[in-house]
Short mmCIF file of C-alpha atoms in Angstrom, two decimals:
data_model
loop_
_atom_site.label_atom_id
_atom_site.label_comp_id
_atom_site.label_asym_id
_atom_site.label_seq_id
_atom_site.Cartn_x
_atom_site.Cartn_y
_atom_site.Cartn_z
CA MET A 1 103.83 -36.60 45.91
CA THR A 2 105.56 -39.48 44.02
CA ARG A 3 107.14 -39.14 40.77
CA THR A 4 108.44 -42.57 39.77
CA PHE A 5 107.50 -45.71 37.84
CA ALA A 6 110.56 -47.69 38.75
CA HIS A 7 112.87 -47.02 41.70
CA ARG A 8 116.13 -48.45 41.24
CA ALA A 9 116.45 -48.52 45.00
CA ALA A 10 119.89 -47.34 45.68
CA ARG A 11 121.16 -50.62 44.09
CA ALA A 12 121.52 -51.93 47.41
CA VAL A 13 121.35 -55.63 48.04
CA ARG A 14 119.25 -57.69 50.44
CA ALA A 15 121.11 -58.88 53.59
CA PRO A 16 121.11 -62.72 53.75
CA ALA A 17 123.37 -64.71 55.99
CA LEU A 18 126.11 -66.02 53.53
CA ALA A 19 128.52 -68.85 53.86
CA ALA A 20 132.06 -67.73 55.01
CA ALA A 21 133.46 -69.19 52.16
CA CYS A 22 131.48 -67.05 49.67
CA ALA A 23 132.22 -63.23 49.84
CA LEU A 24 129.23 -61.81 47.65
CA LEU A 25 127.24 -59.00 46.76
CA LEU A 26 124.76 -58.89 43.84
CA ALA A 27 123.51 -55.50 42.71
CA ALA A 28 123.31 -53.21 39.87
CA CYS A 29 125.75 -50.04 40.23
CA GLY A 30 124.40 -47.05 41.92
CA GLY A 31 124.04 -43.65 40.07
CA HIS A 32 125.67 -40.16 39.86
CA ASP A 33 125.23 -37.77 37.10
CA ALA A 34 128.47 -37.26 35.04
CA PRO A 35 129.05 -36.60 31.35
CA VAL A 36 131.36 -38.92 29.28
CA ALA A 37 133.99 -37.58 26.95
CA SER A 38 133.32 -38.04 23.17
CA ALA A 39 135.57 -39.92 20.82
CA ALA A 40 138.07 -37.89 18.68
CA SER A 41 136.58 -37.38 15.24
CA GLY A 42 138.54 -39.35 12.52
CA ALA A 43 140.43 -41.45 14.90
CA PRO A 44 141.15 -45.11 13.90
CA GLY A 45 138.22 -47.42 14.29
CA ALA A 46 135.97 -44.26 14.72
CA ASP A 47 132.84 -46.33 13.98
CA GLN A 48 133.74 -49.05 16.58
CA VAL A 49 134.51 -46.14 19.23
CA ALA A 50 131.15 -44.54 18.27
CA ARG A 51 129.27 -47.75 18.81
CA GLY A 52 131.26 -48.54 22.25
CA ARG A 53 130.15 -44.94 23.29
CA TYR A 54 126.65 -45.75 22.74
CA LEU A 55 126.81 -49.37 24.56
CA VAL A 56 128.65 -47.71 27.47
CA LYS A 57 125.61 -45.12 28.03
CA ALA A 58 123.19 -48.10 27.59
CA ALA A 59 125.06 -50.10 30.10
CA ASP A 60 124.84 -47.07 32.57
CA CYS A 61 128.65 -47.43 33.48
CA ALA A 62 129.01 -44.00 34.50
CA ALA A 63 126.50 -44.53 37.32
CA CYS A 64 129.25 -46.78 39.07
CA HIS A 65 132.38 -45.52 37.75
CA THR A 66 132.03 -41.78 38.30
CA ALA A 67 131.73 -40.27 41.78
CA LYS A 68 129.75 -37.12 42.37
CA ASP A 69 131.71 -34.12 41.02
CA GLY A 70 134.42 -36.52 40.18
CA ALA A 71 136.29 -37.16 36.76
CA PRO A 72 134.32 -39.27 34.22
CA PHE A 73 135.11 -42.89 34.72
CA ALA A 74 137.54 -42.30 37.46
CA GLY A 75 135.65 -44.34 40.06
CA GLY A 76 135.07 -43.69 43.77
CA ALA A 77 131.24 -43.90 43.75
CA PRO A 78 130.28 -45.50 46.89
CA LEU A 79 127.79 -48.71 46.88
CA GLU A 80 126.60 -49.31 50.47
CA SER A 81 125.34 -52.80 51.27
CA PRO A 82 124.91 -54.95 54.37
CA PHE A 83 128.36 -56.56 53.78
CA GLY A 84 130.19 -53.11 53.82
CA THR A 85 130.76 -50.45 51.34
CA PHE A 86 131.90 -51.07 47.83
CA TYR A 87 133.55 -48.30 45.64
CA GLY A 88 133.39 -48.29 42.02
CA SER A 89 136.83 -48.64 40.05
CA ASN A 90 138.75 -46.43 37.77
CA ILE A 91 137.83 -47.45 34.36
CA THR A 92 140.03 -44.65 32.59
CA PRO A 93 142.96 -45.69 30.18
CA ASP A 94 145.45 -44.69 33.16
CA LYS A 95 148.06 -47.08 33.26
CA ALA A 96 148.70 -47.14 37.15
CA HIS A 97 145.23 -47.01 38.43
CA GLY A 98 142.75 -47.75 35.52
CA ILE A 99 142.44 -50.11 32.59
CA GLY A 100 145.63 -48.61 30.62
CA ASN A 101 147.19 -52.02 30.78
CA TRP A 102 144.29 -54.15 30.00
CA SER A 103 143.96 -55.94 26.86
CA ALA A 104 140.55 -56.37 25.00
CA ASP A 105 140.68 -60.04 26.22
CA ASP A 106 141.04 -58.78 29.92
CA PHE A 107 138.13 -56.47 29.45
CA TYR A 108 135.85 -59.52 28.07
CA ALA A 109 136.85 -61.56 30.98
CA ALA A 110 135.97 -58.89 33.36
CA LEU A 111 132.40 -58.42 32.13
CA HIS A 112 131.69 -62.17 31.05
CA ASP A 113 133.60 -63.84 33.89
CA GLY A 114 134.17 -61.22 36.84
CA LYS A 115 137.77 -61.82 36.45
CA ALA A 116 140.14 -58.84 36.26
CA PRO A 117 143.97 -59.35 35.70
CA GLY A 118 145.11 -60.51 39.04
CA LYS A 119 141.93 -60.78 41.05
CA ARG A 120 138.10 -61.96 40.90
CA LEU A 121 135.51 -58.98 40.93
CA TYR A 122 132.60 -58.90 43.15
CA PRO A 123 129.35 -58.84 41.36
CA SER A 124 128.54 -55.25 42.77
CA MET A 125 129.96 -54.92 39.15
CA PRO A 126 127.02 -56.90 37.55
CA TYR A 127 129.06 -59.35 35.43
CA THR A 128 125.98 -61.62 36.09
CA SER A 129 124.06 -59.84 33.66
CA TYR A 130 126.97 -58.28 31.51
CA ARG A 131 128.17 -61.99 30.64
CA GLN A 132 125.40 -62.12 28.08
CA LEU A 133 127.11 -59.31 25.93
CA THR A 134 128.70 -60.28 22.60
CA ARG A 135 132.44 -60.17 22.20
CA ALA A 136 132.00 -57.71 19.51
CA ASP A 137 130.03 -55.29 21.95
CA THR A 138 132.70 -55.75 24.81
CA ASP A 139 135.37 -54.86 22.03
CA ALA A 140 133.56 -51.72 21.20
CA MET A 141 133.08 -50.65 24.87
CA TYR A 142 136.70 -51.16 25.32
CA ALA A 143 137.85 -49.27 22.41
CA TYR A 144 135.63 -46.19 23.62
CA LEU A 145 136.92 -46.36 27.34
CA LYS A 146 140.63 -46.40 25.76
CA THR A 147 139.68 -42.77 24.33
CA VAL A 148 138.69 -41.14 27.41
CA LYS A 149 140.91 -39.08 29.42
CA PRO A 150 143.32 -41.20 31.56
CA VAL A 151 142.80 -39.91 35.16
CA ALA A 152 145.54 -40.97 37.89
CA GLN A 153 143.06 -41.52 40.63
CA GLU A 154 144.06 -44.40 42.89
CA ASN A 155 141.26 -46.96 43.51
CA ARG A 156 139.60 -46.75 46.84
CA ALA A 157 139.71 -50.17 48.68
CA HIS A 158 136.25 -51.57 49.45
CA GLU A 159 135.30 -51.68 53.30
CA LEU A 160 133.93 -55.08 53.75
CA LYS A 161 133.14 -56.86 56.78
CA PHE A 162 134.58 -60.23 57.65
CA PRO A 163 134.46 -62.87 55.77
CA TYR A 164 133.14 -60.87 52.87
CA ASN A 165 136.43 -59.16 52.49
CA LEU A 166 137.80 -62.61 51.48
CA ARG A 167 137.79 -62.13 47.70
CA PHE A 168 138.87 -65.64 47.09
CA GLY A 169 135.27 -66.81 48.23
CA MET A 170 134.10 -65.42 44.84
CA ALA A 171 135.48 -68.45 43.04
CA PHE A 172 133.07 -70.85 45.09
CA TRP A 173 130.06 -68.47 44.50
CA ASP A 174 130.67 -68.31 40.99
CA MET A 175 130.95 -71.83 40.48
CA ALA A 176 127.65 -72.45 42.38
CA PHE A 177 125.28 -69.64 40.93
CA LEU A 178 126.83 -67.89 37.76
CA LYS A 179 124.55 -68.49 34.92
CA ASP A 180 124.44 -67.52 31.29
CA SER A 181 121.10 -65.93 31.69
CA LEU A 182 117.70 -65.64 33.63
CA PRO A 183 114.35 -66.90 32.20
CA ASP A 184 112.39 -64.48 30.32
CA ALA A 185 109.55 -62.54 32.16
CA SER A 186 107.76 -61.94 28.88
CA THR A 187 107.15 -64.15 25.71
CA GLY A 188 107.75 -62.90 22.22
CA GLN A 189 109.72 -63.98 19.11
CA SER A 190 109.72 -60.59 17.18
CA ALA A 191 113.03 -58.74 16.34
CA ASP A 192 112.05 -55.94 18.75
CA TRP A 193 111.49 -58.59 21.37
CA GLN A 194 114.75 -60.12 20.58
CA ARG A 195 116.45 -57.10 20.76
CA GLY A 196 114.85 -55.74 23.89
CA ARG A 197 116.11 -59.02 25.49
CA TYR A 198 119.46 -58.05 24.99
CA LEU A 199 119.03 -54.33 26.20
CA ALA A 200 117.07 -55.37 29.33
CA GLY A 201 118.97 -58.60 30.23
CA ALA A 202 122.61 -57.94 29.12
CA LEU A 203 123.26 -53.96 28.73
CA GLY A 204 120.57 -52.54 31.04
CA HIS A 205 120.86 -55.44 33.74
CA CYS A 206 117.33 -54.69 34.82
CA ALA A 207 117.29 -57.91 36.73
CA GLU A 208 119.99 -57.04 39.29
CA CYS A 209 117.43 -54.86 41.05
CA HIS A 210 113.87 -55.97 39.81
CA THR A 211 114.47 -59.76 40.51
CA PRO A 212 114.35 -61.07 44.22
CA ARG A 213 117.16 -62.90 45.48
CA ALA A 214 117.68 -66.33 47.30
CA PHE A 215 119.09 -66.08 50.91
CA THR A 216 122.84 -66.83 49.25
CA GLY A 217 122.52 -63.81 47.14
CA GLN A 218 121.88 -65.34 43.56
CA LEU A 219 119.03 -63.95 41.44
CA ASP A 220 115.89 -66.12 41.91
CA GLY A 221 115.28 -67.58 38.48
CA ALA A 222 111.82 -68.42 39.23
CA LYS A 223 110.86 -64.80 39.62
CA PRO A 224 112.35 -62.66 36.90
CA PHE A 225 111.60 -58.95 37.09
CA ALA A 226 108.91 -59.71 39.78
CA GLY A 227 110.48 -56.85 41.90
CA ALA A 228 112.47 -57.04 44.96
CA ALA A 229 112.53 -55.25 48.47
CA LEU A 230 115.95 -53.37 48.80
CA GLY A 231 116.51 -52.00 52.15
CA ARG A 232 114.05 -48.81 52.74
CA VAL A 233 112.93 -48.87 49.05
CA ALA A 234 111.44 -51.46 46.52
CA ALA A 235 112.17 -51.98 42.88
CA PRO A 236 108.95 -52.71 41.41
CA ASP A 237 107.34 -55.58 39.50
CA ILE A 238 108.27 -54.80 35.95
CA THR A 239 106.65 -58.25 34.30
CA PRO A 240 104.01 -57.61 31.75
CA ALA A 241 101.19 -58.51 34.60
CA GLY A 242 103.03 -56.05 37.00
CA LEU A 243 103.24 -52.98 34.58
CA ALA A 244 99.68 -53.55 33.19
CA ALA A 245 98.44 -53.49 36.83
CA ARG A 246 99.82 -50.16 37.22
CA GLY A 247 98.44 -48.82 33.87
CA TRP A 248 101.75 -48.80 31.68
CA THR A 249 101.49 -49.06 27.78
CA GLY A 250 104.45 -49.72 25.55
CA THR A 251 104.22 -46.08 24.32
CA ASP A 252 104.26 -44.63 27.91
CA LEU A 253 107.50 -46.86 28.84
CA GLN A 254 109.18 -45.42 25.63
CA THR A 255 108.26 -41.95 26.56
CA PHE A 256 109.48 -42.46 30.37
CA PHE A 257 112.85 -44.27 29.29
CA GLY A 258 113.38 -41.49 26.72
CA VAL A 259 112.55 -38.43 28.57
CA GLY A 260 111.81 -39.41 32.31
CA ILE A 261 108.18 -38.53 32.58
CA ALA A 262 105.04 -40.28 31.52
CA PRO A 263 101.68 -40.15 32.46
CA GLN A 264 102.14 -42.58 35.35
CA GLY A 265 104.80 -40.55 37.11
CA SER A 266 108.45 -39.35 36.58
CA ALA A 267 111.81 -40.84 37.29
CA PHE A 268 113.09 -39.95 40.96
CA GLY A 269 115.67 -41.55 43.17
CA GLU A 270 117.93 -44.06 41.84
CA MET A 271 115.76 -44.39 38.60
CA TYR A 272 116.60 -40.75 37.73
CA PRO A 273 120.13 -41.36 36.95
CA VAL A 274 119.08 -44.34 34.82
CA VAL A 275 117.35 -42.01 32.59
CA HIS A 276 119.80 -39.14 32.93
CA LEU A 277 122.84 -41.19 32.17
CA SER A 278 121.69 -44.03 30.24
CA THR A 279 118.11 -44.46 28.49
CA GLN A 280 117.56 -40.98 27.26
CA TYR A 281 120.35 -41.74 25.01
CA MET A 282 119.05 -44.87 23.40
CA THR A 283 117.57 -44.67 19.73
CA LYS A 284 114.04 -44.56 19.14
CA ASP A 285 114.30 -48.17 17.74
CA ASP A 286 115.97 -49.34 21.13
CA LEU A 287 113.36 -47.62 23.13
CA ARG A 288 110.67 -49.30 21.41
CA ALA A 289 112.48 -52.61 21.43
CA LEU A 290 113.09 -52.32 25.49
CA SER A 291 109.27 -51.57 25.88
CA VAL A 292 108.41 -54.51 23.53
CA TYR A 293 110.50 -57.04 25.57
CA LEU A 294 109.25 -55.54 29.00
CA LEU A 295 105.39 -56.10 27.91
CA GLY A 296 105.88 -58.90 25.49
CA ASP A 297 104.78 -59.18 21.86
CA THR A 298 101.09 -59.40 23.03
CA PRO A 299 101.21 -56.79 25.81
CA PRO A 300 98.33 -57.16 28.36
CA ALA A 301 95.80 -54.45 28.56
CA PRO A 302 96.61 -51.53 31.16
CA GLN A 303 94.32 -51.57 33.97
CA PRO A 304 92.28 -48.72 35.22
CA VAL A 305 92.72 -47.65 38.86
CA LYS A 306 89.83 -49.61 40.72
CA PRO A 307 87.95 -48.12 43.54
CA VAL A 308 88.62 -49.53 47.03
CA SER A 309 86.56 -49.22 50.07
CA ALA A 310 88.14 -47.53 53.13
CA ASP A 311 86.95 -45.97 56.36
CA ALA A 312 85.31 -42.62 55.80
CA ALA A 313 87.02 -40.93 58.73
CA GLN A 314 90.58 -42.00 57.95
CA LEU A 315 89.97 -40.73 54.41
CA ALA A 316 89.02 -37.40 55.47
CA ALA A 317 91.96 -36.99 57.77
CA GLY A 318 94.41 -37.85 55.05
CA ARG A 319 92.57 -35.53 52.63
CA SER A 320 93.15 -32.59 55.24
CA VAL A 321 96.89 -33.51 55.36
CA TYR A 322 96.80 -33.47 51.57
CA LEU A 323 95.20 -30.21 51.29
CA ALA A 324 97.53 -28.54 53.70
CA VAL A 325 101.09 -29.93 52.25
CA CYS A 326 100.38 -31.52 48.90
CA ALA A 327 97.64 -29.76 46.84
CA GLY A 328 99.63 -26.62 46.27
CA CYS A 329 101.87 -28.49 43.77
CA HIS A 330 99.84 -31.50 42.95
CA GLY A 331 96.51 -29.97 42.45
CA PHE A 332 93.13 -29.90 44.49
CA ASN A 333 91.99 -33.22 42.82
CA GLY A 334 95.44 -34.58 42.13
CA GLU A 335 95.73 -33.10 38.61
CA GLY A 336 99.24 -32.08 38.95
CA LYS A 337 100.92 -29.03 37.52
CA PRO A 338 103.08 -29.01 34.65
CA HIS A 339 106.83 -28.38 35.23
CA VAL A 340 105.96 -28.19 39.04
CA ALA A 341 104.62 -31.71 40.03
CA VAL A 342 103.14 -34.74 38.58
CA PRO A 343 99.72 -35.74 38.65
CA MET A 344 98.49 -38.36 41.59
CA ASN A 345 95.56 -39.89 39.83
CA GLY A 346 96.91 -42.95 38.56
CA ASN A 347 100.64 -42.54 39.64
CA SER A 348 102.43 -45.60 39.28
CA THR A 349 104.14 -45.51 42.62
CA LEU A 350 100.69 -44.97 44.56
CA ARG A 351 99.65 -48.29 42.45
CA GLN A 352 102.57 -50.66 43.96
CA GLY A 353 101.35 -52.96 46.34
CA ASP A 354 104.31 -52.07 48.62
CA ALA A 355 104.02 -48.78 50.08
CA ARG A 356 107.74 -48.15 50.94
CA ASN A 357 108.70 -45.78 47.88
CA LEU A 358 105.81 -43.48 48.72
CA LEU A 359 106.75 -43.41 52.37
CA VAL A 360 110.28 -42.84 51.42
CA ALA A 361 109.55 -40.08 49.11
CA MET A 362 107.29 -38.28 51.66
CA LEU A 363 109.89 -38.58 54.58
CA ASP A 364 112.98 -37.62 52.49
CA GLY A 365 111.43 -35.59 49.75
CA ILE A 366 112.74 -35.55 46.23
CA ASP A 367 115.48 -33.33 44.45
CA GLU A 368 114.56 -31.13 41.50
CA GLN A 369 114.57 -32.97 38.29
CA LYS A 370 115.93 -31.77 34.93
CA PHE A 371 114.76 -34.09 32.01
CA ALA A 372 115.41 -34.05 28.47
CA GLY A 373 114.47 -30.93 26.44
CA PHE A 374 113.30 -28.13 28.68
CA GLU A 375 111.08 -30.41 30.98
CA ASN A 376 111.67 -30.24 34.79
CA LEU A 377 110.08 -30.54 37.90
CA GLN A 378 110.37 -28.63 41.16
CA PRO A 379 111.92 -30.09 44.41
CA MET A 380 109.46 -31.68 46.73
CA PRO A 381 110.36 -31.14 50.46
CA GLY A 382 110.47 -33.93 52.72
CA PHE A 383 107.98 -33.97 55.95
CA ALA A 384 110.10 -36.16 58.28
CA HIS A 385 110.31 -33.34 60.66
CA THR A 386 107.08 -31.72 60.04
CA LEU A 387 104.35 -34.43 60.18
CA SER A 388 103.85 -37.17 62.69
CA ASP A 389 103.89 -40.98 61.93
CA ASP A 390 100.14 -41.07 62.25
CA GLU A 391 99.66 -37.79 59.69
CA LEU A 392 101.97 -39.65 57.30
CA ALA A 393 100.12 -42.75 57.50
CA GLN A 394 97.01 -41.07 56.99
CA LEU A 395 98.20 -39.23 54.06
CA ALA A 396 99.60 -42.38 52.40
CA ASN A 397 96.37 -44.15 52.81
CA TYR A 398 94.38 -41.40 51.34
CA LEU A 399 96.75 -41.32 48.45
CA ARG A 400 96.73 -44.82 47.85
CA ALA A 401 92.96 -45.66 48.21
CA THR A 402 91.92 -42.41 46.19
CA TRP A 403 94.40 -42.51 43.26
CA GLY A 404 96.18 -45.74 43.47
CA GLY A 405 93.37 -48.38 44.08
CA GLN A 406 95.20 -49.80 47.01
CA PRO A 407 94.05 -50.79 50.44
CA ALA A 408 94.46 -48.01 53.21
CA SER A 409 96.43 -50.56 54.92
CA VAL A 410 99.67 -48.27 56.10
CA THR A 411 100.06 -47.86 59.71
CA PRO A 412 102.32 -45.35 61.95
CA ALA A 413 104.52 -48.31 62.76
CA ASP A 414 105.06 -48.56 58.92
CA VAL A 415 106.04 -44.88 58.67
CA LYS A 416 108.31 -45.13 61.76
CA ALA A 417 110.28 -48.11 60.14
CA MET A 418 110.97 -46.10 57.38
CA ARG A 419 112.50 -43.21 58.99
CA LEU A 420 116.16 -42.63 58.92
#
């Protein structure tokens, strides 16, 4: 039924009440699939441009700066939030609407300090994480972006509520909350751990979704990577303990980031474009380093699914729903079918303490997923209009208790709260 290890959670932010002086939004960028143009062969600084292209992919820039069916990096991708809707900007080298008149210093200031020529940025562009990038890497990213095709597409104005539309408020927020880095969620000293720290903390900006926030919107430094509720969905705990509790190993993480499918499930929702646009292009060395950092130099042992007690009648009711609408793809005993649907037994989403990602997947369905190579999974229909709240709660409890080791505690009211 579910296909994911880490739902990037639509990259929406939590909705705390903010001081009128601080117009803020903290989130990683939302994703749409679009290719990027390659650098011209033999162009001046070809090595720097090639490195910049790799870094732009690793930083997942296309996700926010390329609208669905739009020109690469021409902006327009919407990011909905409790404060209004933000739109990704044009970062092609167009001089009127893009970064064609920016210098390398301007580009560095935008990523490091959230300051673009003539204005402050909202942290919907995650300079709160990108500020850890080295100057050499931002220069390479700038060099690559200057080679993409200029697109004369005007930037769409953000549609923000008052007082969040008062951009000057960001100066106060930056003074109070902009930090150089977050504490580490894992421990290590190896070269892989150090490299993975840079990939996860700076380029991948994983904390922007996977770290909870204080009421004023800043990342909670006491809980790095501990997971966060983000509207209808949840970015799961990706600390070493949280990953091990859901059965993840370093090898499985490398496979997931490189291909999109692992024994624990596959990428769907907003984690799918992260793999599709970004992590699948990382080198094997970087995939290994990222996995080492997430689990630490001495990773905890992956935990098996532990049986839980549940009401027999409730499980029987859930089993009946499963056989009627799920078993055809996921198998009679949750074994899954290659190229069709992932196994349910040990599925990472079923093993999350928070059931909202499972409920949203059952309600909304999952689009067809095409992964690296020839692997793909068929679309899963949503059951919002065919199953009642009672039936979906029974199904969720059966899945979680049988194959996720989680208590059968989902109620019909929980399902109703997740409906659109």
